[in-house]
PDB file of C-alpha atoms in Angstrom:
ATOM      1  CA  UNK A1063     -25.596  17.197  11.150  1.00  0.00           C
ATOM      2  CA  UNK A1064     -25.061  16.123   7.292  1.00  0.00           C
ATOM      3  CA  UNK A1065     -23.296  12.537   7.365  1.00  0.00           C
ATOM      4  CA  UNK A1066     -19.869  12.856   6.273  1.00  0.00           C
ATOM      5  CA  UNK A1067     -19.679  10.494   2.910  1.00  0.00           C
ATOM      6  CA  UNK A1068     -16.803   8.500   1.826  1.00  0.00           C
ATOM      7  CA  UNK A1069     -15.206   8.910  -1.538  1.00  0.00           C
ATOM      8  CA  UNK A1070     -13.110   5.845  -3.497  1.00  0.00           C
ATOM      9  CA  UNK A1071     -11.680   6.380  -6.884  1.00  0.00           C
ATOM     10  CA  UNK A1072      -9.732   3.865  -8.970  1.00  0.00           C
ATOM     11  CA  UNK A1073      -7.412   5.108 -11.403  1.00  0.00           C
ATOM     12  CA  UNK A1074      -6.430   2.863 -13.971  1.00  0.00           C
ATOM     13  CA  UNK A1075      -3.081   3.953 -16.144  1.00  0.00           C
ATOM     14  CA  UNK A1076      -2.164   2.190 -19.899  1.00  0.00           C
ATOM     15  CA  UNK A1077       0.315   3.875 -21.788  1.00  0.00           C
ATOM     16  CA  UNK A1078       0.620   7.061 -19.311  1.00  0.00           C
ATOM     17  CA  UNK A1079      -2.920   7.899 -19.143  1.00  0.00           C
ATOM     18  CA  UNK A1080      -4.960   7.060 -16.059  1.00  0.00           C
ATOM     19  CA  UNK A1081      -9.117   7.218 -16.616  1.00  0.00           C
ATOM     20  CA  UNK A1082     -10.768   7.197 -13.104  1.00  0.00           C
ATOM     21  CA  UNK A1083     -13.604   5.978 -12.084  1.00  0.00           C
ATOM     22  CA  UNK A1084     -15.800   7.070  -9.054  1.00  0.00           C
ATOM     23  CA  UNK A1085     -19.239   7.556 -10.094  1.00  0.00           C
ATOM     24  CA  UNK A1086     -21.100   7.185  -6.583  1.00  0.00           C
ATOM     25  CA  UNK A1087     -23.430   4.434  -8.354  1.00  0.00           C
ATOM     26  CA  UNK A1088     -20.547   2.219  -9.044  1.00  0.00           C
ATOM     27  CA  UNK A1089     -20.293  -0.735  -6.034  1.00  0.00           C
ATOM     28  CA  UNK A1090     -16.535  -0.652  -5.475  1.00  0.00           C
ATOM     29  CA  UNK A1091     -14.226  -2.551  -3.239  1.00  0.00           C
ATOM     30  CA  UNK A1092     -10.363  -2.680  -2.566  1.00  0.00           C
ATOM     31  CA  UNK A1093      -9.068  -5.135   0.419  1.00  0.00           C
ATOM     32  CA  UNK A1094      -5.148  -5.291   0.485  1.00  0.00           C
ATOM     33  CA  UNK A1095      -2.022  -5.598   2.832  1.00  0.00           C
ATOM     34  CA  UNK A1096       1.308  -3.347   3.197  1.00  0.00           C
ATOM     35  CA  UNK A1097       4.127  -4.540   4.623  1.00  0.00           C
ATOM     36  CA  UNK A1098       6.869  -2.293   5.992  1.00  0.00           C
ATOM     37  CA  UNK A1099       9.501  -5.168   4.606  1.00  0.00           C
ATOM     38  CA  UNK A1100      10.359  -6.322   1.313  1.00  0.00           C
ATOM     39  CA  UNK A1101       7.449  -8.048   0.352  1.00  0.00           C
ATOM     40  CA  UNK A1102       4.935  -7.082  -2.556  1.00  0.00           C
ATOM     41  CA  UNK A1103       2.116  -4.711  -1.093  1.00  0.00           C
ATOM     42  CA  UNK A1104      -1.033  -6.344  -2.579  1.00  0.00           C
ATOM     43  CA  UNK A1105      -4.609  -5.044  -3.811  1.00  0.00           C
ATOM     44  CA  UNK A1106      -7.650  -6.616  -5.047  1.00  0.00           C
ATOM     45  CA  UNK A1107     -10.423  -4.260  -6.430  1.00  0.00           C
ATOM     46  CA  UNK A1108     -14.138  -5.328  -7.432  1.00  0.00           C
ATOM     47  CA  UNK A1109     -16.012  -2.858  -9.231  1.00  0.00           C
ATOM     48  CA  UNK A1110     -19.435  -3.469 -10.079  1.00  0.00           C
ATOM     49  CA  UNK A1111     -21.436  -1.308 -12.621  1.00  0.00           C
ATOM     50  CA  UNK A1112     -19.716  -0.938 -15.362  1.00  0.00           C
ATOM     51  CA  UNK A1113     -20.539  -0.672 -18.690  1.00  0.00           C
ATOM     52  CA  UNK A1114     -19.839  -3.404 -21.438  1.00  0.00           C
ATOM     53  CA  UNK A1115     -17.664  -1.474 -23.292  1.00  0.00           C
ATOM     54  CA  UNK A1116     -15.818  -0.087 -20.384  1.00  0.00           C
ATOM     55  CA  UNK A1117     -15.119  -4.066 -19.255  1.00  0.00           C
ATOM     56  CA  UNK A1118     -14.218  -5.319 -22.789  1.00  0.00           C
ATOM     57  CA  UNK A1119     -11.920  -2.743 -22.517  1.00  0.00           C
ATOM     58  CA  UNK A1120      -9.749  -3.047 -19.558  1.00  0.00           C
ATOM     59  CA  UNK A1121     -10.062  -7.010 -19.456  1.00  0.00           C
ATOM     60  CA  UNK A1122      -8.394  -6.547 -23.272  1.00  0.00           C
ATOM     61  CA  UNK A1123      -5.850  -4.116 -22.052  1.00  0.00           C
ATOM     62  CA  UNK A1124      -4.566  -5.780 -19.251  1.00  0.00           C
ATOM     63  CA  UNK A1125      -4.615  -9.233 -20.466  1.00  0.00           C
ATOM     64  CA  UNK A1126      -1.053 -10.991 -20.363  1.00  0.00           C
ATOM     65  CA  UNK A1127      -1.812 -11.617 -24.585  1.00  0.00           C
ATOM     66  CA  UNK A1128      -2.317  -7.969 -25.543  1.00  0.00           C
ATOM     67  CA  UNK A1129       1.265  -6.807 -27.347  1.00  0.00           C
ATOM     68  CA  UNK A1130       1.185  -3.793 -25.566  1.00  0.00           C
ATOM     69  CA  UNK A1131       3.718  -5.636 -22.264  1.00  0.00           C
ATOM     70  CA  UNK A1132       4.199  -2.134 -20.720  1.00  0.00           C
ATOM     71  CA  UNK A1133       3.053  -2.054 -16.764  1.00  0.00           C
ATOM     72  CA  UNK A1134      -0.350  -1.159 -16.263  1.00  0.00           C
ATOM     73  CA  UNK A1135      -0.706   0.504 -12.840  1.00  0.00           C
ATOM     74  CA  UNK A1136      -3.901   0.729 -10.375  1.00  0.00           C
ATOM     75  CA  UNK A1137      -4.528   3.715  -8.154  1.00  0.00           C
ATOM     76  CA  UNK A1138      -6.806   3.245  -5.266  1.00  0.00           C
ATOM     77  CA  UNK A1139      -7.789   6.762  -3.401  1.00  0.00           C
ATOM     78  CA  UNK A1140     -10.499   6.930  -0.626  1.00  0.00           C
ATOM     79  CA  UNK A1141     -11.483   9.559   1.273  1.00  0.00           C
ATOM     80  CA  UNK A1142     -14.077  11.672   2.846  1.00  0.00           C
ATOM     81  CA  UNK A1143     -16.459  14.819   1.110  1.00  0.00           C
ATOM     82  CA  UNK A1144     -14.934  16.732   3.877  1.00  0.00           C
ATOM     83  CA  UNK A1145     -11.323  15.936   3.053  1.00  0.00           C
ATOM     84  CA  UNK A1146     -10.780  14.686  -0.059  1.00  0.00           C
ATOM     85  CA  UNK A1147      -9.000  11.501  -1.325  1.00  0.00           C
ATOM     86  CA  UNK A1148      -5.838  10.084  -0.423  1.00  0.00           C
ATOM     87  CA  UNK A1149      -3.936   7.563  -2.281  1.00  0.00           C
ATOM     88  CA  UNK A1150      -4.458   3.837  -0.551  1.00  0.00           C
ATOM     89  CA  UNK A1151      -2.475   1.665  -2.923  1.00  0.00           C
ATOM     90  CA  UNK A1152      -0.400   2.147  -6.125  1.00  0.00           C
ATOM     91  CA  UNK A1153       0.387  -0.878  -8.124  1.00  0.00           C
ATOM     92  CA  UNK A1154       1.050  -3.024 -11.033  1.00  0.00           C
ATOM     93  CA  UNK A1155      -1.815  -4.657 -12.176  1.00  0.00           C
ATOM     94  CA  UNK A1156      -1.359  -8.369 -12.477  1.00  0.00           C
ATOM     95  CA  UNK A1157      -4.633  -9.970 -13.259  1.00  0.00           C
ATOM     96  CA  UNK A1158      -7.985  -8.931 -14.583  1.00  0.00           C
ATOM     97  CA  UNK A1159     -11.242 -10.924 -15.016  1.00  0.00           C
ATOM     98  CA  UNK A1160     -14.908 -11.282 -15.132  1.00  0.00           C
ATOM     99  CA  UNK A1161     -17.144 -11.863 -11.836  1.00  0.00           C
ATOM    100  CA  UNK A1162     -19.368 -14.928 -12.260  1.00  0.00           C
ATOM    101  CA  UNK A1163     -23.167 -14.154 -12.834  1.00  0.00           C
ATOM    102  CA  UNK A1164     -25.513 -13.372 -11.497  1.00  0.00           C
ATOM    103  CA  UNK A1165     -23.156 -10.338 -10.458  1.00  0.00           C
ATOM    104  CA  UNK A1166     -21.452  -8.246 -13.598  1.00  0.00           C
ATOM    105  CA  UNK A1167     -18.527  -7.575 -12.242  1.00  0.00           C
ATOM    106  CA  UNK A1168     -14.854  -6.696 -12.921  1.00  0.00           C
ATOM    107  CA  UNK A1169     -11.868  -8.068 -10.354  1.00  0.00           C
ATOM    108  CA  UNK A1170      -8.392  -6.724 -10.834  1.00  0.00           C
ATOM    109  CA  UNK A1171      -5.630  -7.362  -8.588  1.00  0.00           C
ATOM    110  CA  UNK A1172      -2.052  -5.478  -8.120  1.00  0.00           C
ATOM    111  CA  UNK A1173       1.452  -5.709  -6.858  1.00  0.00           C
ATOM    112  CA  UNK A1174       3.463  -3.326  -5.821  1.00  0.00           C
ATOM    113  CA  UNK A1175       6.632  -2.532  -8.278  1.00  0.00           C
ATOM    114  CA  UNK A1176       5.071  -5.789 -10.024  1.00  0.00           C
ATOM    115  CA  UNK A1177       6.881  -5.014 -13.282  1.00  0.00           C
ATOM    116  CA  UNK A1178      10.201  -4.883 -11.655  1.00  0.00           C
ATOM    117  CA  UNK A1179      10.263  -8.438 -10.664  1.00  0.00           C
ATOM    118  CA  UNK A1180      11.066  -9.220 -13.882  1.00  0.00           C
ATOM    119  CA  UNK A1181      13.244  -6.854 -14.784  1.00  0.00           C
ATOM    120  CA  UNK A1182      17.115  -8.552 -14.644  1.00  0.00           C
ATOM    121  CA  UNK A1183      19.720  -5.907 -13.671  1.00  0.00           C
ATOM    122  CA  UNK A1184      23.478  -6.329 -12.187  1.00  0.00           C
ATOM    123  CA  UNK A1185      25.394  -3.700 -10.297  1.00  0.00           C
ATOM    124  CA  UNK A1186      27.984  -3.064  -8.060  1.00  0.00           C
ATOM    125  CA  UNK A1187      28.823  -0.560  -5.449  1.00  0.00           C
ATOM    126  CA  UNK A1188      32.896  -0.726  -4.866  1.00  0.00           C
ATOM    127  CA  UNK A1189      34.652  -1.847  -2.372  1.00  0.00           C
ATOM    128  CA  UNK A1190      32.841   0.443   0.136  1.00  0.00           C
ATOM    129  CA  UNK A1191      29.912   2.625  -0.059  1.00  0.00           C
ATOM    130  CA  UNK A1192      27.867   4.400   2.256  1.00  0.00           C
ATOM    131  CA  UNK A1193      24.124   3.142   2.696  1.00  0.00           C
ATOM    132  CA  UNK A1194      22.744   6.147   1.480  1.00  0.00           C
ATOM    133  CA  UNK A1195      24.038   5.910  -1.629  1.00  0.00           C
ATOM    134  CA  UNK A1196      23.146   2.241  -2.311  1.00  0.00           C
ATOM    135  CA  UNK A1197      19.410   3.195  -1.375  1.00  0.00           C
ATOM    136  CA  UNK A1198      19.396   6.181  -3.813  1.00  0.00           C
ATOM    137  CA  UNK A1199      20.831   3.979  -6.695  1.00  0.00           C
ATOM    138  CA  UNK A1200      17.798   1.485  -5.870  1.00  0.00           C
ATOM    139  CA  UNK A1201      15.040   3.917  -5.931  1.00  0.00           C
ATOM    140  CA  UNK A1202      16.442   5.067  -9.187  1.00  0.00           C
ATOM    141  CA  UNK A1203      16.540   1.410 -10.874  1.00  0.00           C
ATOM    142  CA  UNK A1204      13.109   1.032  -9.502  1.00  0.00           C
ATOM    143  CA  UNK A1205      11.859   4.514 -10.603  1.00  0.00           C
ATOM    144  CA  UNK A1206      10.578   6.202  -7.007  1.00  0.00           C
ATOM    145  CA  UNK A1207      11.473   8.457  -4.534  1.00  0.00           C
ATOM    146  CA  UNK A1208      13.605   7.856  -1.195  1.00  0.00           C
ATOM    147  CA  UNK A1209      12.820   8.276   2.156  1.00  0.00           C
ATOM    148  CA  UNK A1210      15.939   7.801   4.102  1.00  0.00           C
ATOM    149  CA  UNK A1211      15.434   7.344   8.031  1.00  0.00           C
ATOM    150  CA  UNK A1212      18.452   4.896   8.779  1.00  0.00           C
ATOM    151  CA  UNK A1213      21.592   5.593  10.552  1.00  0.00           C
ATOM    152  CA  UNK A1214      24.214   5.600   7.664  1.00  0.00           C
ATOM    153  CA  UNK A1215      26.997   3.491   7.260  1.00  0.00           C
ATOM    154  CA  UNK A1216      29.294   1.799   5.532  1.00  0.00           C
ATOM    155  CA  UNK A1217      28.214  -1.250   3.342  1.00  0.00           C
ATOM    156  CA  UNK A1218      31.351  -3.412   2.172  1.00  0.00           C
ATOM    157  CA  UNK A1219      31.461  -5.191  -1.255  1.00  0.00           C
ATOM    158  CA  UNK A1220      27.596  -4.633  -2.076  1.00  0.00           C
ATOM    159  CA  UNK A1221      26.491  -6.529  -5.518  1.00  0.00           C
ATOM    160  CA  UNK A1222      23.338  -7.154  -7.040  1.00  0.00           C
ATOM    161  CA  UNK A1223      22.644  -9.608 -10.258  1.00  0.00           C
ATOM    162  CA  UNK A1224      18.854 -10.700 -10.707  1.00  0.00           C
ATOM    163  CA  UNK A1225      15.478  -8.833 -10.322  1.00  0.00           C
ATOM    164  CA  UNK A1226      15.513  -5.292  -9.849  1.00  0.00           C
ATOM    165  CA  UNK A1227      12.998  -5.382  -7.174  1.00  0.00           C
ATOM    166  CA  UNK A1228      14.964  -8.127  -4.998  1.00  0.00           C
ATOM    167  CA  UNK A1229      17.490  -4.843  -4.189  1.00  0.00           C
ATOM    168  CA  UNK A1230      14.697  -4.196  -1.701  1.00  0.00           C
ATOM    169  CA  UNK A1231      15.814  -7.409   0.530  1.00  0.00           C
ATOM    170  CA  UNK A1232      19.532  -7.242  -0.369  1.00  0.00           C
ATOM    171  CA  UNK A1233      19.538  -3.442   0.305  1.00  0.00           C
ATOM    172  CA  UNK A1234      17.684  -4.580   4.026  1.00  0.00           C
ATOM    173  CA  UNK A1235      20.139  -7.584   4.673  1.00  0.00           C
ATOM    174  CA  UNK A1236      23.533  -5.580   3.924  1.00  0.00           C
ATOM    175  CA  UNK A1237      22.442  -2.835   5.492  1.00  0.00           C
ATOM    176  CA  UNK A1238      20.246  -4.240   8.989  1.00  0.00           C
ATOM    177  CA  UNK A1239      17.485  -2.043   8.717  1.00  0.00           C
ATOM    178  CA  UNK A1240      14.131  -2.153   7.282  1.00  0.00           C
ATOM    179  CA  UNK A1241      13.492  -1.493   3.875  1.00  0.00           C
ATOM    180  CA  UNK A1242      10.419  -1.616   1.847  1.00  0.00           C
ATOM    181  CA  UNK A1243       8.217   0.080  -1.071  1.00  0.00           C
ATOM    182  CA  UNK A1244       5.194   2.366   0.214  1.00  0.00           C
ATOM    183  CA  UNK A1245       3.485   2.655  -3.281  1.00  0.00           C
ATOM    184  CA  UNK A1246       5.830   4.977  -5.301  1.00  0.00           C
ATOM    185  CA  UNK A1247       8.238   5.563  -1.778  1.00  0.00           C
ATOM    186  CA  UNK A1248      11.581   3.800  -1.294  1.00  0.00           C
ATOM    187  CA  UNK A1249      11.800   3.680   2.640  1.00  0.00           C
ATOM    188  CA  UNK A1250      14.687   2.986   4.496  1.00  0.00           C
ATOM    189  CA  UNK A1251      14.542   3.322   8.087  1.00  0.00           C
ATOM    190  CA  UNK A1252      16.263   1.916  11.172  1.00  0.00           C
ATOM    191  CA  UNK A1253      14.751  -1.556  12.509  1.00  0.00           C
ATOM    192  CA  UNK A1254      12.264  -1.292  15.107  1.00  0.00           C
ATOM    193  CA  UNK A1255      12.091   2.374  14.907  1.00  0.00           C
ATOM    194  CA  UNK A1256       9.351   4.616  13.612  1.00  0.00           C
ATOM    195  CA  UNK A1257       9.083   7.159  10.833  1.00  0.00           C
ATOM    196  CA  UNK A1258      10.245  10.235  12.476  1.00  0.00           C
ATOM    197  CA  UNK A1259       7.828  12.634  12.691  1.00  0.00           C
ATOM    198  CA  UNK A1260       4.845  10.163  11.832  1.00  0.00           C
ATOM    199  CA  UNK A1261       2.772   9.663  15.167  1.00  0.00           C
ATOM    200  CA  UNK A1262      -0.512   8.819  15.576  1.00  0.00           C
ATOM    201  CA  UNK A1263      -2.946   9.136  18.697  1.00  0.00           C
ATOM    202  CA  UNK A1264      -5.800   6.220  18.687  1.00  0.00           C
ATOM    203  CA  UNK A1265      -8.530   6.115  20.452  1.00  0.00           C
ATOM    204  CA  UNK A1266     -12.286   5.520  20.155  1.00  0.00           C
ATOM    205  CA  UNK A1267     -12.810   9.401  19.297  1.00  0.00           C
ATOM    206  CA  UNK A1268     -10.241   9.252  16.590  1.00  0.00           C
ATOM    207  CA  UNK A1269     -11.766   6.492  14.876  1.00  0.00           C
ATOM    208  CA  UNK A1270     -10.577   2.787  16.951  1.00  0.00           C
ATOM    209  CA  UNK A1271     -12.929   0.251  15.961  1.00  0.00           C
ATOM    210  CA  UNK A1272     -13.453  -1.964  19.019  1.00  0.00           C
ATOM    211  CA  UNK A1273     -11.060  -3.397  20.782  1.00  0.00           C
ATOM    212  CA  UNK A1274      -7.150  -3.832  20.691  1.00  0.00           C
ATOM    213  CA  UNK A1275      -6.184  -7.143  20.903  1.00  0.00           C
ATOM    214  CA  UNK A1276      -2.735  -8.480  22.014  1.00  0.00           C
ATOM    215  CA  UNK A1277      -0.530 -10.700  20.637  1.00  0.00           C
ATOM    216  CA  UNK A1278       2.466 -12.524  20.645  1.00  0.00           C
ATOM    217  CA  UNK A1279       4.368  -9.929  18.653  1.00  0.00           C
ATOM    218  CA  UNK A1280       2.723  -6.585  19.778  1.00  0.00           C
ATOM    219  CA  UNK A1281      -0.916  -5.638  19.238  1.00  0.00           C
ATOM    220  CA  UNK A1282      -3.523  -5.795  16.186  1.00  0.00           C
ATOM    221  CA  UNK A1283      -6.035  -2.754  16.304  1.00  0.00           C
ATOM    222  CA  UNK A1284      -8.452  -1.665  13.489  1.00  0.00           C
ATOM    223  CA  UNK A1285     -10.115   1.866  12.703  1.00  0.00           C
ATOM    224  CA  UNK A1286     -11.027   3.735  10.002  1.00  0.00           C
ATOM    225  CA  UNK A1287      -9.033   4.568   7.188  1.00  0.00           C
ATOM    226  CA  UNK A1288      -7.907   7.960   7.306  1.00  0.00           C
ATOM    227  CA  UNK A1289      -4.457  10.248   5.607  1.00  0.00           C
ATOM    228  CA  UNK A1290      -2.565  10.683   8.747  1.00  0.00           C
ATOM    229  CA  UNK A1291      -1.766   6.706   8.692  1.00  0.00           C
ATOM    230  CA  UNK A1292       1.811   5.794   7.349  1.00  0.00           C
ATOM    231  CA  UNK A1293       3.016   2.136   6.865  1.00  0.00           C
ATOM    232  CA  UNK A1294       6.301   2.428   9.190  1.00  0.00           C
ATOM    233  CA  UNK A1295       4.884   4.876  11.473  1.00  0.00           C
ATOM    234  CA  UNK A1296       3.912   5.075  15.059  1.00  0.00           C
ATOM    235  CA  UNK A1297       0.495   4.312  16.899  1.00  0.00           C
ATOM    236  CA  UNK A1298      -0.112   5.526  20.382  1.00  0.00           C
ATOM    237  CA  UNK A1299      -2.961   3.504  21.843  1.00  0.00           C
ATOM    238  CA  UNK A1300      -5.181   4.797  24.247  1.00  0.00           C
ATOM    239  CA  UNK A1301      -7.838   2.097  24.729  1.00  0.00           C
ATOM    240  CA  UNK A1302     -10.844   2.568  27.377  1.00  0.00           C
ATOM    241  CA  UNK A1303     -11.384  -1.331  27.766  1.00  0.00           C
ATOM    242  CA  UNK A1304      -8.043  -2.868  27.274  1.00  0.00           C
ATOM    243  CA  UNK A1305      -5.556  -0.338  29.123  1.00  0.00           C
ATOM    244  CA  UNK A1306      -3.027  -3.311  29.382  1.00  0.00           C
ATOM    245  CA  UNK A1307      -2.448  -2.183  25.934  1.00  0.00           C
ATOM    246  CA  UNK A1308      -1.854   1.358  25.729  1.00  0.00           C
ATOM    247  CA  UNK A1309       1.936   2.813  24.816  1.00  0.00           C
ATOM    248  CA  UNK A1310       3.577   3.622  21.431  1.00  0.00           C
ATOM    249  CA  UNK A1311       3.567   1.282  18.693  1.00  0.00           C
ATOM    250  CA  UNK A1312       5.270   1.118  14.947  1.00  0.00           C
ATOM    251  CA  UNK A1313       3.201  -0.179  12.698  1.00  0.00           C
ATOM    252  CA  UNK A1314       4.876  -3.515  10.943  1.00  0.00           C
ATOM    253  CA  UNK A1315       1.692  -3.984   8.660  1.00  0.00           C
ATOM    254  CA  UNK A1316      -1.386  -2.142   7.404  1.00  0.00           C
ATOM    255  CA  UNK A1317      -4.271  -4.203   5.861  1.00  0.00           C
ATOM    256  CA  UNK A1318      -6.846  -2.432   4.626  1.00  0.00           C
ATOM    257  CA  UNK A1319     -10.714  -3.000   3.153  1.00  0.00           C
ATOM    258  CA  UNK A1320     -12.751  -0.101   1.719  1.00  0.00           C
ATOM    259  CA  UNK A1321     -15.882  -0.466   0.570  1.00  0.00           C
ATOM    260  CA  UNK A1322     -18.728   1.962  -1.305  1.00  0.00           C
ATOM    261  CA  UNK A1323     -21.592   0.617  -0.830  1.00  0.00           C
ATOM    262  CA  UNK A1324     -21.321  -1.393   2.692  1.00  0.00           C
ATOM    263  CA  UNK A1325     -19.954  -1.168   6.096  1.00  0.00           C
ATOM    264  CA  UNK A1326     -16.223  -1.575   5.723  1.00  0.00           C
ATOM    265  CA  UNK A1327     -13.875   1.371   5.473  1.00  0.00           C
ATOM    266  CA  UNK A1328     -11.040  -0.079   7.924  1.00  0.00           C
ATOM    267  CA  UNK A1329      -7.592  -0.394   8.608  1.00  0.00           C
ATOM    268  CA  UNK A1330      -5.929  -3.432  10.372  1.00  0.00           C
ATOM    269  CA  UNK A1331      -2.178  -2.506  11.857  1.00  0.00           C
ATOM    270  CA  UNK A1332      -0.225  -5.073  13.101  1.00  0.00           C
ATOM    271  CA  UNK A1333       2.356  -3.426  15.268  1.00  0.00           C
ATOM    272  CA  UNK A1334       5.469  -4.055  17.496  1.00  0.00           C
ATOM    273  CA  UNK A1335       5.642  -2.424  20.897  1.00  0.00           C
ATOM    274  CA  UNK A1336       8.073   0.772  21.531  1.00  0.00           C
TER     275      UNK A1336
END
């Protein structure tokens, strides 16, 4: 049977145009963490094989001294031959530099919504409004879509002056749900609940890498990184050697590491028990 080979692309956008690059004799890497609250989703990507120019050229481009100041996003897909690529991370890119010899090599990290951190707004939403609305009017200052899974309701006296991104965590305080930024997604959903819809079966035929493990919060489980995974969705564990653990899950947070050219290509959930 003809091994089924993993694919990883990085796209790389300045000024509206993204280059990719994914030729299979490139050594790439991308380790990161999602978190289904308000905090910055984070990447780091080492690519190794590049040429000189290609280097010079994003280490000029996305250093903080270059006059062009408009975001510079970084696309991570992976993926199988059999399936195609997904998209892993989208981000701003916040840093780019040189690997130390002997190793020529190009790091760049990201941050989710990155360039909206610094971007001072101030609005208000009345003396009531519903939830729905607020969410909408905060994907559209940050520039995404909306995924609204929350029970509406009726927010009292809701202002905002500062950061555009920091709506994320005022928008999950006023409300009491959870609220975070899945790449280009505004999600809104009820606390503690799943993503309707969004359910995953895990076991050791569906890719679970070793064992769950328990902890103080819910359960940690890794496996390989596939599409159907969603940051805010549900896990249902069926474990072999640790039945203790088995039941329905919401994932909390999703680290990942994908690598070309070694053994990694895993997820890490942390999750909270149904």
């Amino acid at each position: 049977m003809a091994l089924d080979l993993r694919l990883i692309r990085i796209g790389i956008e300045v000024l509206g145009r993204i280059q990719w690059y994914d030729d299979p004799r490139m050594n790439i890497k991308a380790a990161g963490t999602k978190y289904a609250n308000p905090l910055q989703n984070d990447c780091t990507v080492t690519m190794s094989g590049l040429s000189r120019a290609t280097r010079d050229f994003l280490l000029t481009e996305t250093s903080p001294f270059n006059d062009n100041r408009t975001p510079k996003r970084l696309i991570v897909q992976a993926g199988r031959v059999s399936t195609g690529t997904f998209n892993l991370f989208t981000g701003d890119m916040i840093s780019a530099e040189p690997g130390g010899p002997p190793d020529v090599n190009l790091i760049l990290k990201a941050k989710t919504q990155n360039a909206q951190a610094g971007n001072i707004i101030s609005t208000s939403g009345g003396a009531t409004s519903k939830l729905s609305g607020l969410a909408a009017q905060v994907a559209r200052d940050l520039g995404v879509s909306l995924d609204f899974q929350a029970q509406d309701k009726n927010i009292a006296n809701y202002a905002h002056t500062g950061a555009a991104l920091r709506q994320v965590q005022k928008l999950q305080e006023a409300g009491g749900v959870a609220a975070y930024i899945d790449d280009d997604i505004l999600v809104v959903k009820d606390a503690g609940r799943p993503l309707s819809g969004r359910i995953q079966i895990l076991n050791q035929k569906s890719g679970m890498v070793g064992v769950p493990k328990i902890n103080e919060k819910g359960l940690s489980v890794q496996f390989l990184v596939g599409p159907e995974t969603v940051l805010g969705g549900a896990l249902r564990i069926e474990s072999k050697f640790n039945k203790a653990a088995n039941g329905d899950y919401v994932i909390n947070q999703l680290a990942f590491d994908v690598q070309s050219h070694a053994t990694p290509f895993f997820y890490t959930a942390l999750c909270t028990r149904l």
